[in-house]
Tab-separated table of C-alpha atoms in Angstrom:
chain	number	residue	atom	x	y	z
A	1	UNK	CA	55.003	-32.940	-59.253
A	2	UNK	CA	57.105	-29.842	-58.487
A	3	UNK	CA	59.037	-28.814	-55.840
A	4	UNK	CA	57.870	-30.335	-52.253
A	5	UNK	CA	59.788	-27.919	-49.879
A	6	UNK	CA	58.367	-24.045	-49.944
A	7	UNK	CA	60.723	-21.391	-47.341
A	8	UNK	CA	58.636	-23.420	-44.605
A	9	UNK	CA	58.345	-26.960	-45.446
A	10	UNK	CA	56.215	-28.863	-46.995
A	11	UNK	CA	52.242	-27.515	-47.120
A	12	UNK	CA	48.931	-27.525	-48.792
A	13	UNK	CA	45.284	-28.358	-48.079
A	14	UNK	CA	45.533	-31.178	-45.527
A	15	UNK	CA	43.793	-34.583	-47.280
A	16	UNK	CA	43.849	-33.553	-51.049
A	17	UNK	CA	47.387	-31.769	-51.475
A	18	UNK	CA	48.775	-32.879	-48.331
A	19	UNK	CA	47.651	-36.367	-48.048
A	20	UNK	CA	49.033	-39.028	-45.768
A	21	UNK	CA	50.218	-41.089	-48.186
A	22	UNK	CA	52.855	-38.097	-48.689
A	23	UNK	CA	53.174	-37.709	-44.842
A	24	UNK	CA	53.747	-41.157	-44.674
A	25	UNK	CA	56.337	-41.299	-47.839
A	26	UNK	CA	58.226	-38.246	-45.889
A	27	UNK	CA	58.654	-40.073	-42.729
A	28	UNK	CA	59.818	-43.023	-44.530
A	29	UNK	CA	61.961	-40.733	-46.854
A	30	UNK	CA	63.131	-38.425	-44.029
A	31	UNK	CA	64.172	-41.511	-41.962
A	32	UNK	CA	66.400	-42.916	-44.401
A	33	UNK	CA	68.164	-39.696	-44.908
A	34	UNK	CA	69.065	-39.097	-40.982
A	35	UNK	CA	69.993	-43.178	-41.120
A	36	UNK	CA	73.316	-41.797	-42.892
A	37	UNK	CA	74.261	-41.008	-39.051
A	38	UNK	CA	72.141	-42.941	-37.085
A	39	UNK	CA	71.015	-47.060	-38.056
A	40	UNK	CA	68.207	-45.991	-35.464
A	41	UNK	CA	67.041	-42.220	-35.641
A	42	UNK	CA	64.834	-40.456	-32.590
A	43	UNK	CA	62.388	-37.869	-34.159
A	44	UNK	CA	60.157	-35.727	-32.029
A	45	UNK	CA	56.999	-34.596	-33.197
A	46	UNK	CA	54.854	-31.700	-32.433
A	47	UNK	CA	51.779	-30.364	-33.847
A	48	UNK	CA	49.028	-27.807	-34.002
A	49	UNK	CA	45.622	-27.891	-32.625
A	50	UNK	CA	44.187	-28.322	-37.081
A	51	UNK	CA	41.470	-31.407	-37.073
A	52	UNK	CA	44.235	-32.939	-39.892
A	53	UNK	CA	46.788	-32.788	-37.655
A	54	UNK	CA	45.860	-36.599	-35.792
A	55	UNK	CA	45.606	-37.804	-39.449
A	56	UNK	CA	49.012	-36.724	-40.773
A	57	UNK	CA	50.945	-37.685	-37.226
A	58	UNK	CA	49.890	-40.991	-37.466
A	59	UNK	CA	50.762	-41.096	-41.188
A	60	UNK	CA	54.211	-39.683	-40.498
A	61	UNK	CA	55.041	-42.007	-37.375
A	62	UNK	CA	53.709	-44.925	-39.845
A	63	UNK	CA	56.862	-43.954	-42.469
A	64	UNK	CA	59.277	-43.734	-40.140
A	65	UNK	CA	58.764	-46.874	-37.586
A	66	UNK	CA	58.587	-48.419	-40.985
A	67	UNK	CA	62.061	-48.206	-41.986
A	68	UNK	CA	63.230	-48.286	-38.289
A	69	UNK	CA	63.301	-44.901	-36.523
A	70	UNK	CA	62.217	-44.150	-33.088
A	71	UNK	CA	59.174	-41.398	-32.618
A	72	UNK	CA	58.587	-39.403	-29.495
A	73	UNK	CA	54.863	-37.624	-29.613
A	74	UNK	CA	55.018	-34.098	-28.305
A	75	UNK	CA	51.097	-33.787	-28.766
A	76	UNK	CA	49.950	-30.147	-28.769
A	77	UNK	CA	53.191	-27.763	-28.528
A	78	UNK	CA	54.703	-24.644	-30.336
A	79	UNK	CA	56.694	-25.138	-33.367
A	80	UNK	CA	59.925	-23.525	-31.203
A	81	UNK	CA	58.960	-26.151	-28.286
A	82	UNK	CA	60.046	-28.807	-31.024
A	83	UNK	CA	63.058	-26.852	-31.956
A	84	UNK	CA	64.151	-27.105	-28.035
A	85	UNK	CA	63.094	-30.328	-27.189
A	86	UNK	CA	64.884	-31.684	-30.295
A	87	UNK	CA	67.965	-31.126	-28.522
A	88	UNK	CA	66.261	-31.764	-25.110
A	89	UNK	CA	65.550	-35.356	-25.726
A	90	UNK	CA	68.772	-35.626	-28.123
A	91	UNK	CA	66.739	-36.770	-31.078
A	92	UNK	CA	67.922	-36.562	-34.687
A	93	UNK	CA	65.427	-34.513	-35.990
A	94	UNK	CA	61.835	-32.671	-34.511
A	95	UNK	CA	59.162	-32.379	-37.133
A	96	UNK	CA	56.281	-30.018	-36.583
A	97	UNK	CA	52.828	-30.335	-38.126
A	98	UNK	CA	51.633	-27.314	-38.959
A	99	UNK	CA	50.352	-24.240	-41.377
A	100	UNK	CA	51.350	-21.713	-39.201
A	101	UNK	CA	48.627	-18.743	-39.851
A	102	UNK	CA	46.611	-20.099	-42.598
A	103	UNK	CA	43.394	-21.511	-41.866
A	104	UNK	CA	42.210	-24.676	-40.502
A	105	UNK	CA	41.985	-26.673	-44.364
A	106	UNK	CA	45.766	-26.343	-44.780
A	107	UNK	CA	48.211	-28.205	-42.674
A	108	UNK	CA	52.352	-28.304	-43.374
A	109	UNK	CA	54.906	-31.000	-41.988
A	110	UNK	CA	58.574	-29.037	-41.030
A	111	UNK	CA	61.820	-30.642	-40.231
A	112	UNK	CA	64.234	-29.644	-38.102
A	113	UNK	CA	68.080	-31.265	-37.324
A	114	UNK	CA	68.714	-32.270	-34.266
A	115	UNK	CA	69.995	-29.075	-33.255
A	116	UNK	CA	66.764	-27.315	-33.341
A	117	UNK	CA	67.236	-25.390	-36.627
A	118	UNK	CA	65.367	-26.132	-39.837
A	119	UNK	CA	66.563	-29.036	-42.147
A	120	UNK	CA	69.488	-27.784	-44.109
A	121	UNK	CA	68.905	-27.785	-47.887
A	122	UNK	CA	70.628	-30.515	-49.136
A	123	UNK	CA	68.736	-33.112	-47.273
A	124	UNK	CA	65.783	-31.455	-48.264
A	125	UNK	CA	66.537	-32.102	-51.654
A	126	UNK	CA	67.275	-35.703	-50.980
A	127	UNK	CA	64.106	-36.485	-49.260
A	128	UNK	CA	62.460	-34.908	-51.886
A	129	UNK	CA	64.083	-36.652	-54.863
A	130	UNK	CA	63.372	-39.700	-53.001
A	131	UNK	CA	59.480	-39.117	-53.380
A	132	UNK	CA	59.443	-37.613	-56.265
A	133	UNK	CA	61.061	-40.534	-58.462
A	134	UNK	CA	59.072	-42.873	-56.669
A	135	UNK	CA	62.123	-44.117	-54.668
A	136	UNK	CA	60.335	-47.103	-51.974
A	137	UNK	CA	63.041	-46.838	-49.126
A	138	UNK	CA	61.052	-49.328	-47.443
A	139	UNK	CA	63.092	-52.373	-47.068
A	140	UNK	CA	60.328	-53.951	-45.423
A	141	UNK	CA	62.174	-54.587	-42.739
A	142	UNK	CA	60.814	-57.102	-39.494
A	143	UNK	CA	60.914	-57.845	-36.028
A	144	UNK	CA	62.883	-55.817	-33.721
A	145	UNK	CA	64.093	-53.694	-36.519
A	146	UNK	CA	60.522	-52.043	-36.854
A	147	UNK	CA	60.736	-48.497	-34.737
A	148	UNK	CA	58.946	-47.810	-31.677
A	149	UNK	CA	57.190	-44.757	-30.459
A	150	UNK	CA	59.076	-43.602	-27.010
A	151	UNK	CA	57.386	-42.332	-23.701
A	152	UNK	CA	59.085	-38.792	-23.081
A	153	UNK	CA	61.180	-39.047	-19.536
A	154	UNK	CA	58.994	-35.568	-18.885
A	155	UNK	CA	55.862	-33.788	-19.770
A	156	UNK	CA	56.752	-32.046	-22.800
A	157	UNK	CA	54.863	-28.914	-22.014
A	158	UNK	CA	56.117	-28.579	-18.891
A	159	UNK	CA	59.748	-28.729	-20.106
A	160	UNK	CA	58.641	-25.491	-22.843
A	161	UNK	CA	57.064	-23.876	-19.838
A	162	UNK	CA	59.933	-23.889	-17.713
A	163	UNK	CA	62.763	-23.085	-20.471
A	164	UNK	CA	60.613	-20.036	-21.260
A	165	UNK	CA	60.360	-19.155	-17.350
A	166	UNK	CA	64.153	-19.494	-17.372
A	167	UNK	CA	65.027	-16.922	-20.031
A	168	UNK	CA	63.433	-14.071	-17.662
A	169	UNK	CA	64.573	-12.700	-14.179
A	170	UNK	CA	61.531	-10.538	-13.788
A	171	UNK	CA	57.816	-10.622	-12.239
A	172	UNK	CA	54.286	-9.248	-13.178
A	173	UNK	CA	52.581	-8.827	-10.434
A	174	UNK	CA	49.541	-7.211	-10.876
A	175	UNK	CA	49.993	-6.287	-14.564
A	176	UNK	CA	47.309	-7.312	-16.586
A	177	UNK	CA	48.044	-9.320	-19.636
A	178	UNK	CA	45.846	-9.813	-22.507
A	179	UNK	CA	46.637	-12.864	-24.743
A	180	UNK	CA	45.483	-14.013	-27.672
A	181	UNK	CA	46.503	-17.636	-28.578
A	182	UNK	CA	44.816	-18.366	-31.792
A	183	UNK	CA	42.846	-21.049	-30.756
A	184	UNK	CA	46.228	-22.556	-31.452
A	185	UNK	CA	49.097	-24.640	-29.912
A	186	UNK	CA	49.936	-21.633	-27.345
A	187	UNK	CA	46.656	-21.954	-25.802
A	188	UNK	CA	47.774	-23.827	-22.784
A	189	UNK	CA	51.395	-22.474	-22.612
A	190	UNK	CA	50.868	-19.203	-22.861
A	191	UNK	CA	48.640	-18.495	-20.119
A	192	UNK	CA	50.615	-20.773	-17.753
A	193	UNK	CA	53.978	-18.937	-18.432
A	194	UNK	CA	52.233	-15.210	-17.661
A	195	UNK	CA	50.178	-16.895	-14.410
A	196	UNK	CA	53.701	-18.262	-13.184
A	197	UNK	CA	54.782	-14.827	-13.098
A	198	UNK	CA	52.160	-13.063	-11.403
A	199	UNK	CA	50.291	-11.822	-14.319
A	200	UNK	CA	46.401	-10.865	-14.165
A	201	UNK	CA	45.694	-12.683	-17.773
A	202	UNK	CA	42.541	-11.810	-19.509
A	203	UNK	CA	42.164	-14.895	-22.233
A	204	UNK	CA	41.143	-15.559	-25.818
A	205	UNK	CA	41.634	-17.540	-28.795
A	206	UNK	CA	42.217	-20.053	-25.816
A	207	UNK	CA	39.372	-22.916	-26.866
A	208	UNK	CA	40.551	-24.829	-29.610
A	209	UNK	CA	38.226	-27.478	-31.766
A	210	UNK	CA	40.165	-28.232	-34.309
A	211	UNK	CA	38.554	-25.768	-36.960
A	212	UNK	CA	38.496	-22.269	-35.361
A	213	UNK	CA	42.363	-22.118	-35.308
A	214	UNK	CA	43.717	-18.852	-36.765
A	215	UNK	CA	39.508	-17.992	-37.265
A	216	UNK	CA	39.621	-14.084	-36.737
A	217	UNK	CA	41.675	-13.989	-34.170
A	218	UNK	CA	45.723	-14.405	-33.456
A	219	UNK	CA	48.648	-12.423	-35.165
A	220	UNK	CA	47.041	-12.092	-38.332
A	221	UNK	CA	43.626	-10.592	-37.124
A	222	UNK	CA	44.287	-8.715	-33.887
A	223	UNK	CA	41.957	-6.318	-33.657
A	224	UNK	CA	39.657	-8.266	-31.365
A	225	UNK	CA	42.679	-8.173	-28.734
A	226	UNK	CA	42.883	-4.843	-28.931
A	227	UNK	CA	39.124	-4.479	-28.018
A	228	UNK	CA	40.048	-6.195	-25.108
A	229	UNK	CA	42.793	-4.710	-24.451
A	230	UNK	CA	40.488	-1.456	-24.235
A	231	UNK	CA	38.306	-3.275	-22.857
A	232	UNK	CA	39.614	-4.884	-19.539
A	233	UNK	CA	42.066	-2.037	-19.570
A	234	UNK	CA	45.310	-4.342	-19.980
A	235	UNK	CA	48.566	-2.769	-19.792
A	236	UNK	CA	49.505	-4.979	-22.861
A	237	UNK	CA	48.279	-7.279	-25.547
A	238	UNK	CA	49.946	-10.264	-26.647
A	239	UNK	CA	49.059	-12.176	-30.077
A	240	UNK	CA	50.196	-15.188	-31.164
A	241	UNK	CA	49.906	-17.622	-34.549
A	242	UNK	CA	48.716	-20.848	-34.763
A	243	UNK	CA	51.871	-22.651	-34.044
A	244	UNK	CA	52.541	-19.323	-31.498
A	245	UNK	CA	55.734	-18.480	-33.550
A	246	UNK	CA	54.565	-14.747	-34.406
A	247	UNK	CA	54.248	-12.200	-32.017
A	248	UNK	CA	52.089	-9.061	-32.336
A	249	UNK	CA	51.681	-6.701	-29.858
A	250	UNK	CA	49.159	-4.658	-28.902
A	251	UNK	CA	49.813	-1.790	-26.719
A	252	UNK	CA	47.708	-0.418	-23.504
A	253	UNK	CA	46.129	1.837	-25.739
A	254	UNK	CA	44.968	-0.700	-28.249
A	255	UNK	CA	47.118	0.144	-30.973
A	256	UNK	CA	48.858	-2.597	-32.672
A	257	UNK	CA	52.213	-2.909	-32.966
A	258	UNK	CA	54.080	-5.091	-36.040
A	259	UNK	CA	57.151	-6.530	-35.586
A	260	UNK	CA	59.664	-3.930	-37.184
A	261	UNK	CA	58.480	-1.288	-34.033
A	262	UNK	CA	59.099	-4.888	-31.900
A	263	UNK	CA	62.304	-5.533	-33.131
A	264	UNK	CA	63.397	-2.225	-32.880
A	265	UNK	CA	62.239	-1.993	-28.649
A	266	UNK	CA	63.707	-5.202	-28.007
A	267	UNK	CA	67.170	-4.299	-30.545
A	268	UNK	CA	67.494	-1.145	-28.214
A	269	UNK	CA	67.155	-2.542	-24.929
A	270	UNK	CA	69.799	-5.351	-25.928
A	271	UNK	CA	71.928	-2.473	-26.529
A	272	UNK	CA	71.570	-0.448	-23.364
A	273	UNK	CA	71.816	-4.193	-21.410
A	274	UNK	CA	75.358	-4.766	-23.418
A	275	UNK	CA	73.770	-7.694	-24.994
A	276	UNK	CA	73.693	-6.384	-28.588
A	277	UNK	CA	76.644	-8.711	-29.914
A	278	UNK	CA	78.367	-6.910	-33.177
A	279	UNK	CA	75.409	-3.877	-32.612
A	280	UNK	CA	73.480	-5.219	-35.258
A	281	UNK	CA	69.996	-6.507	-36.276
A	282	UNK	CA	69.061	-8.809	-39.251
A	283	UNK	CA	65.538	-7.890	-41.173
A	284	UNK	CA	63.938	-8.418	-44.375
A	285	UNK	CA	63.357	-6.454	-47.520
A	286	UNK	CA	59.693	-6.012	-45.830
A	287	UNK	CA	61.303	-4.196	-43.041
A	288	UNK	CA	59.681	-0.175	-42.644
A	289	UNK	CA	61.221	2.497	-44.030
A	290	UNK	CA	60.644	3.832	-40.223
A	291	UNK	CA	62.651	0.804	-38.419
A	292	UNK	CA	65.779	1.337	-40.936
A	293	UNK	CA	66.100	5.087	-39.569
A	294	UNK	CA	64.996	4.130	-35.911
A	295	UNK	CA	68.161	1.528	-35.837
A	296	UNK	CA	70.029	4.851	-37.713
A	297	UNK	CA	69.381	6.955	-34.986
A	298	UNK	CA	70.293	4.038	-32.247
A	299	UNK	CA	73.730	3.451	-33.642
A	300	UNK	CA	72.699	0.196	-34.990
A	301	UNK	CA	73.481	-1.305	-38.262
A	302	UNK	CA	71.143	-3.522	-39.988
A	303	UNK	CA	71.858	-6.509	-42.122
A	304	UNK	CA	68.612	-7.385	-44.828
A	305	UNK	CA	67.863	-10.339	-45.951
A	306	UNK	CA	65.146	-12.070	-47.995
A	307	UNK	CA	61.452	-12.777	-46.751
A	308	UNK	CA	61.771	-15.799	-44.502
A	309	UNK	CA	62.904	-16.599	-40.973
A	310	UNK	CA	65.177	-19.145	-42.082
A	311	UNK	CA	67.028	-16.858	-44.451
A	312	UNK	CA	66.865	-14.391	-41.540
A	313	UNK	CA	68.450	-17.202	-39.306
A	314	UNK	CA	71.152	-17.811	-41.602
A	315	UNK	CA	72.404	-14.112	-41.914
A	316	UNK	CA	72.361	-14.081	-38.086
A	317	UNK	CA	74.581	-17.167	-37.740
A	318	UNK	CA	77.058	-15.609	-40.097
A	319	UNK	CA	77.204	-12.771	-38.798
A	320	UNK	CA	76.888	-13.416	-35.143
A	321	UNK	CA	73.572	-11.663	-34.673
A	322	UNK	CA	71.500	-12.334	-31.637
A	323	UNK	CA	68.190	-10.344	-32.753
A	324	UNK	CA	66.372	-10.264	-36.209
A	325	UNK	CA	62.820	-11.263	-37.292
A	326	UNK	CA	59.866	-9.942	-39.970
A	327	UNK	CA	57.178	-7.569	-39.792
A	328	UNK	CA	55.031	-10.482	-39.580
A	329	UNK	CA	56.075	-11.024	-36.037
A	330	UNK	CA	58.598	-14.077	-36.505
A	331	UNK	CA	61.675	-12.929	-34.557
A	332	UNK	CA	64.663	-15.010	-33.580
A	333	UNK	CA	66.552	-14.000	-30.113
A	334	UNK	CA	69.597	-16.397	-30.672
A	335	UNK	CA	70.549	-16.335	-27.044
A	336	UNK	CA	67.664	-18.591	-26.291
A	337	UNK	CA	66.505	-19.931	-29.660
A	338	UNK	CA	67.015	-21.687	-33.095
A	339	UNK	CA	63.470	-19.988	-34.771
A	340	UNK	CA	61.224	-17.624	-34.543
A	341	UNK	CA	59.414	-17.590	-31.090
A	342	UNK	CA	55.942	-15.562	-30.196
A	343	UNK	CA	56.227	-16.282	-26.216
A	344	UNK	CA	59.313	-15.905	-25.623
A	345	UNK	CA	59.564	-12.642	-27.799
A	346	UNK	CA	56.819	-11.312	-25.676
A	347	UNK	CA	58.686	-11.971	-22.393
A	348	UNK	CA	61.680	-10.136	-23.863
A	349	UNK	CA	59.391	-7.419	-25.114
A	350	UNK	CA	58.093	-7.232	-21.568
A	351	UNK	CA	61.402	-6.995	-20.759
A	352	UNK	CA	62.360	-3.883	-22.486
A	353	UNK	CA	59.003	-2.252	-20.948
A	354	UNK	CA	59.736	-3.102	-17.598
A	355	UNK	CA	63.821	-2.098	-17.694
A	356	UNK	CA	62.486	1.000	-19.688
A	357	UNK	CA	60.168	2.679	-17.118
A	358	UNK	CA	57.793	3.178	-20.316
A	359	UNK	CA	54.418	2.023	-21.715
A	360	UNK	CA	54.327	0.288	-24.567
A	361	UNK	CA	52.631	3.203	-26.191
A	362	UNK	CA	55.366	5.622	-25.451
A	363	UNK	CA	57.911	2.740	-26.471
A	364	UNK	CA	55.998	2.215	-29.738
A	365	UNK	CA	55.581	6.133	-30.201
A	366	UNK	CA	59.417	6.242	-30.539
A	367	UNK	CA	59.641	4.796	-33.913
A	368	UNK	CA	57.837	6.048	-36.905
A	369	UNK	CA	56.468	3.675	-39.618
A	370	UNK	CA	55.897	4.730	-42.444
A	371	UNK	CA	52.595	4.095	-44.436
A	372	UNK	CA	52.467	0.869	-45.997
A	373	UNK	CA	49.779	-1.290	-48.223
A	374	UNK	CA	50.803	-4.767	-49.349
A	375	UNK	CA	47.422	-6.675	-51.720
A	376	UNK	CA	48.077	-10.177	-52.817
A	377	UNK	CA	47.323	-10.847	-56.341
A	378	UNK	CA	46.297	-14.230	-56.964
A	379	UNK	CA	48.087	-16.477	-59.893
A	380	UNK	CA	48.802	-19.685	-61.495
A	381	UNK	CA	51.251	-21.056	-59.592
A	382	UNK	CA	53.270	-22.054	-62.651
A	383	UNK	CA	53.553	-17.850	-62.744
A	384	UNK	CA	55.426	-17.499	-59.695
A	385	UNK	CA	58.824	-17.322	-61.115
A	386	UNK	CA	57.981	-15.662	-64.698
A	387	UNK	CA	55.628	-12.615	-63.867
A	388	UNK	CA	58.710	-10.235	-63.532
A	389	UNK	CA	59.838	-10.991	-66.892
A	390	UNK	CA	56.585	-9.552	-68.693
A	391	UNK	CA	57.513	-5.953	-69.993
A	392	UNK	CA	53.864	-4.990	-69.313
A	393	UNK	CA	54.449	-5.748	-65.870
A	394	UNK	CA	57.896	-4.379	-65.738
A	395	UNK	CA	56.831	-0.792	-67.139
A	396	UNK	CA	53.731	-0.616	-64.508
A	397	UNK	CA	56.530	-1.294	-62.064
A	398	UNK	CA	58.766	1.114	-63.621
A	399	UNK	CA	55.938	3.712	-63.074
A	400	UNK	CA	54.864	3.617	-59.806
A	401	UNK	CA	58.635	4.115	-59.144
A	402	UNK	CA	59.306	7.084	-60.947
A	403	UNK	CA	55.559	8.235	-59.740
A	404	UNK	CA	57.048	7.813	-55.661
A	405	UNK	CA	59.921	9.500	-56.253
A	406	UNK	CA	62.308	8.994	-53.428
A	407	UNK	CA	59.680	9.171	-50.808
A	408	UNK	CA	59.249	4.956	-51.223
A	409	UNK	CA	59.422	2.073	-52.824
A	410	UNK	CA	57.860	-1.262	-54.632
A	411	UNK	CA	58.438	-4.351	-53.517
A	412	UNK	CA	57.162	-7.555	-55.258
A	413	UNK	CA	57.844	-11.197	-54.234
A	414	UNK	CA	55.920	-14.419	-54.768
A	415	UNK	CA	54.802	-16.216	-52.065
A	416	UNK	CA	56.971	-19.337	-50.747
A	417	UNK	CA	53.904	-21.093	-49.479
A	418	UNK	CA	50.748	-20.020	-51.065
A	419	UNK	CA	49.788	-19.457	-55.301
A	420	UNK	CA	50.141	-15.712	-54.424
A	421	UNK	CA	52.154	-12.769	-55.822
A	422	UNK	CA	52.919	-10.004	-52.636
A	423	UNK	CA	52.736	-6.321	-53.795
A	424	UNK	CA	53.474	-4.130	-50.979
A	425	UNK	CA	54.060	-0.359	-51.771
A	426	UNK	CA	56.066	1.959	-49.189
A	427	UNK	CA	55.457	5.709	-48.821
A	428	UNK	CA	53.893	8.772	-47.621
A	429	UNK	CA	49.903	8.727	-48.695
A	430	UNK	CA	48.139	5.304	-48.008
A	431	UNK	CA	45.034	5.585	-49.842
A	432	UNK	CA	47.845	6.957	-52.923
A	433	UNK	CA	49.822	3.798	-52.213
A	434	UNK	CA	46.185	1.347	-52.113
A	435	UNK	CA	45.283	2.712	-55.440
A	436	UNK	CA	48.937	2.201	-57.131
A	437	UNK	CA	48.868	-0.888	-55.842
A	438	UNK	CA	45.530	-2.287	-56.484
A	439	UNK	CA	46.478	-1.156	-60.509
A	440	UNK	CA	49.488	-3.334	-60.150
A	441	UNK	CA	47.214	-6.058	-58.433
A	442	UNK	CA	44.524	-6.332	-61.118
A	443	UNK	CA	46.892	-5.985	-64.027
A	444	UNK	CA	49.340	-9.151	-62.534
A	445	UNK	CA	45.840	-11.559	-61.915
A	446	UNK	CA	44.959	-10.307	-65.438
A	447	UNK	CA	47.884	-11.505	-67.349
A	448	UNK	CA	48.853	-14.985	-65.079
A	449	UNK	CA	45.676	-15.934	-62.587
């Protein structure tokens, strides 16, 4: 067995990689770990609307009653909601079931500290050497000293509602709202948060079965939002993920907007509010050519970091960054939050329309992005750390460089959660940029699929 922990936890088709028996060996596992502070740990979980997701909570509050921790059952709720509530209900750790944006088959299981940010390494890596020899941590343990699972003093839900409601002084009144929930855990939140302030919501992605959950709709697919965006004539469009910690936007015009042009809006009305603490922003290497000289023109430096939100979350801590987030939609506003957090990014992104004056159009229109494809090639997973090292490979690279001259740029980077190798090309010409790219593609699955 390799390495358990990807940049988001642990994750793989629920029932065949992701079985319970592992849930239940990383509750046990995960327990033991946190009993190095507490004889008796609390741990909150939350989950996603997947049809695995009753299967691997039960298997997870199995392992850790089983060695003695306490378990508090979210049900249904964001993956930030269990960040906040962590330190809410004072637990010792949250952990969230969940894949995030990939399909229904795949499920993931996430820790956080008690503190609402994601399990630091170290204990990663003791968890996981615990499974992975075969360690039983299960003293077997009787009686009292079997765990319990808790009644929360307070609808969880609730308590994520009214946190959100609390990080906004403004009201919507007769703006219509499009939302898009993913047929995921935002699907009740979401529309109660925009309702409590006035909003006229128009709704989908809102009826959740278990299976339809990411299904051509949310973050990743948004073009049905902005159809009806177009369609209801909404002033905005709001998509979220699965476990509603992406935000994509679509503006009144139905043209989507990613989260570099996000991040930027939202970086530049922190500044004009004197909220910008150090004037900076934290992004990745996937970040647009367009943001970096957007932030240029702004005054506003930006620090880049590897793809990730928890890498992104760690430069921001050091440096004392209160904004930074992914093209993918994952931002982090560190006044209110330990992770990357769709709804509540939307209400500051309605924010900085409102306190503008502007549409989100003319907002969006503000920032040019430059052209760019990414293609996944698809590859062994044993691959994922040796493909640079072919020369083959390396010269194509070398090519395409010298080919794009200084008008952009290659970037390649394996996937942290998925037997994929990300090619994503930067420049002028798309359809120049697709066919560079697909060469690269085809020539990578060649050589290590």
């Amino acid at each position: 067995m390799g390495r358990l922990f990807g940049t988001d936890g642990v994750r793989g088709v629920a029932n065949r990689e992701l079985t319970p028996e592992l849930a239940f060996n990383l509750g046990k596992a995960g327990t033991y770990v946190l009993q190095a502070k507490n004889k008796r740990p609390i741990v909150v979980i939350g989950k996603d609307t997947r049809v695995s997701g009753d299967m691997l909570e039960s298997a997870l509050t199995a392992g850790i009653l089983a060695v003695g921790g306490n378990v508090i059952k979210l049900g249904v709720i964001p993956t930030p909601a269990v960040a906040y509530l962590a330190r809410y209900y004072d637990a010792d750790a949250g952990i969230v079931i969940s894949a995030s944006h990939n399909t229904f088959e795949y499920n993931g299981i996430k820790f956080f500290n008690g503190e609402g940010y994601k399990l630091d390494d170290l204990l990663e890596e003791k968890i996981e050497d615990l499974i992975i020899s075969s360690v039983d941590v299960n003293s077997h343990i009787t009686g009292e000293l079997i765990g319990r699972c808790l009644e929360a003093s307070d609808n969880a839900a609730d308590l994520y509602v009214k946190h959100l409601l609390d990080t906004v002084d403004f009201r919507l009144d007769g703006v219509k709202v499009a939302l898009d929930c993913a047929n995921g855990a935002a699907y009740e939140i979401a529309p109660k948060v925009y309702k409590a302030l006035g909003a006229n919501v128009s709704l989908m992605g809102s009826k959740p079965d278990g299976i339809n959950i990411n299904g051509d709709c949310g973050s990743t697919h948004p073009e049905k939002l902005a159809e009806m965006v177009r369609a209801t004539g909404s002033d905005i469009g709001l998509a979220f993920d699965g476990d509603a910690d992406r935000l994509i936007v679509v503006d009144e015009k139905g043209k989507i907007m990613d989260g570099d042009r996000v991040i930027a809006i939202c970086a530049r009305m922190l500044k004009k509010q004197g909220r910008l603490a150090k004037n900076r922003v934290t992004a990745t290497v996937m970040s647009n050519m367009g943001f970096h000289k957007a932030m240029a023109l702004s005054g506003i430096d930006v620090d880049v970091t590897g793809v990730g939100d928890r890498y992104v979350l760690e430069k921001m801590l050091e440096t004392g960054c209160v904004i930074g987030g992914e093209q993918s939609g994952h931002i982090i506003f560190r006044e209110y939050t330990t992770t990357g957090d769709g709804i509540l990014s939307s209400l500051q992104f309605m924010d900085a329309v409102k306190s503008s004056g502007k549409t989100p159009s003319q907002l969006a229109d503000e920032i040019e992005i430059f052209p760019q494809v990414l293609v996944n090639a698809k590859i062994n997973n044993d691959h994922k750390k040796t493909y640079m090292k072919d020369p083959e490979v390396a010269d194509a690279i070398d090519a395409i460089e010298k080919e794009l001259g200084g008008n952009g740029r290659v970037l390649i980077r394996p996937s942290g959660t998925e037997p994929l190798v990300r090619v994503m090309l930067e420049g002028n010409d798309r359809e120049h940029l697709d066919t560079l790219a697909r060469r690269l593609v085809d020539l990578i699955e060649e050589k290590f699929r």
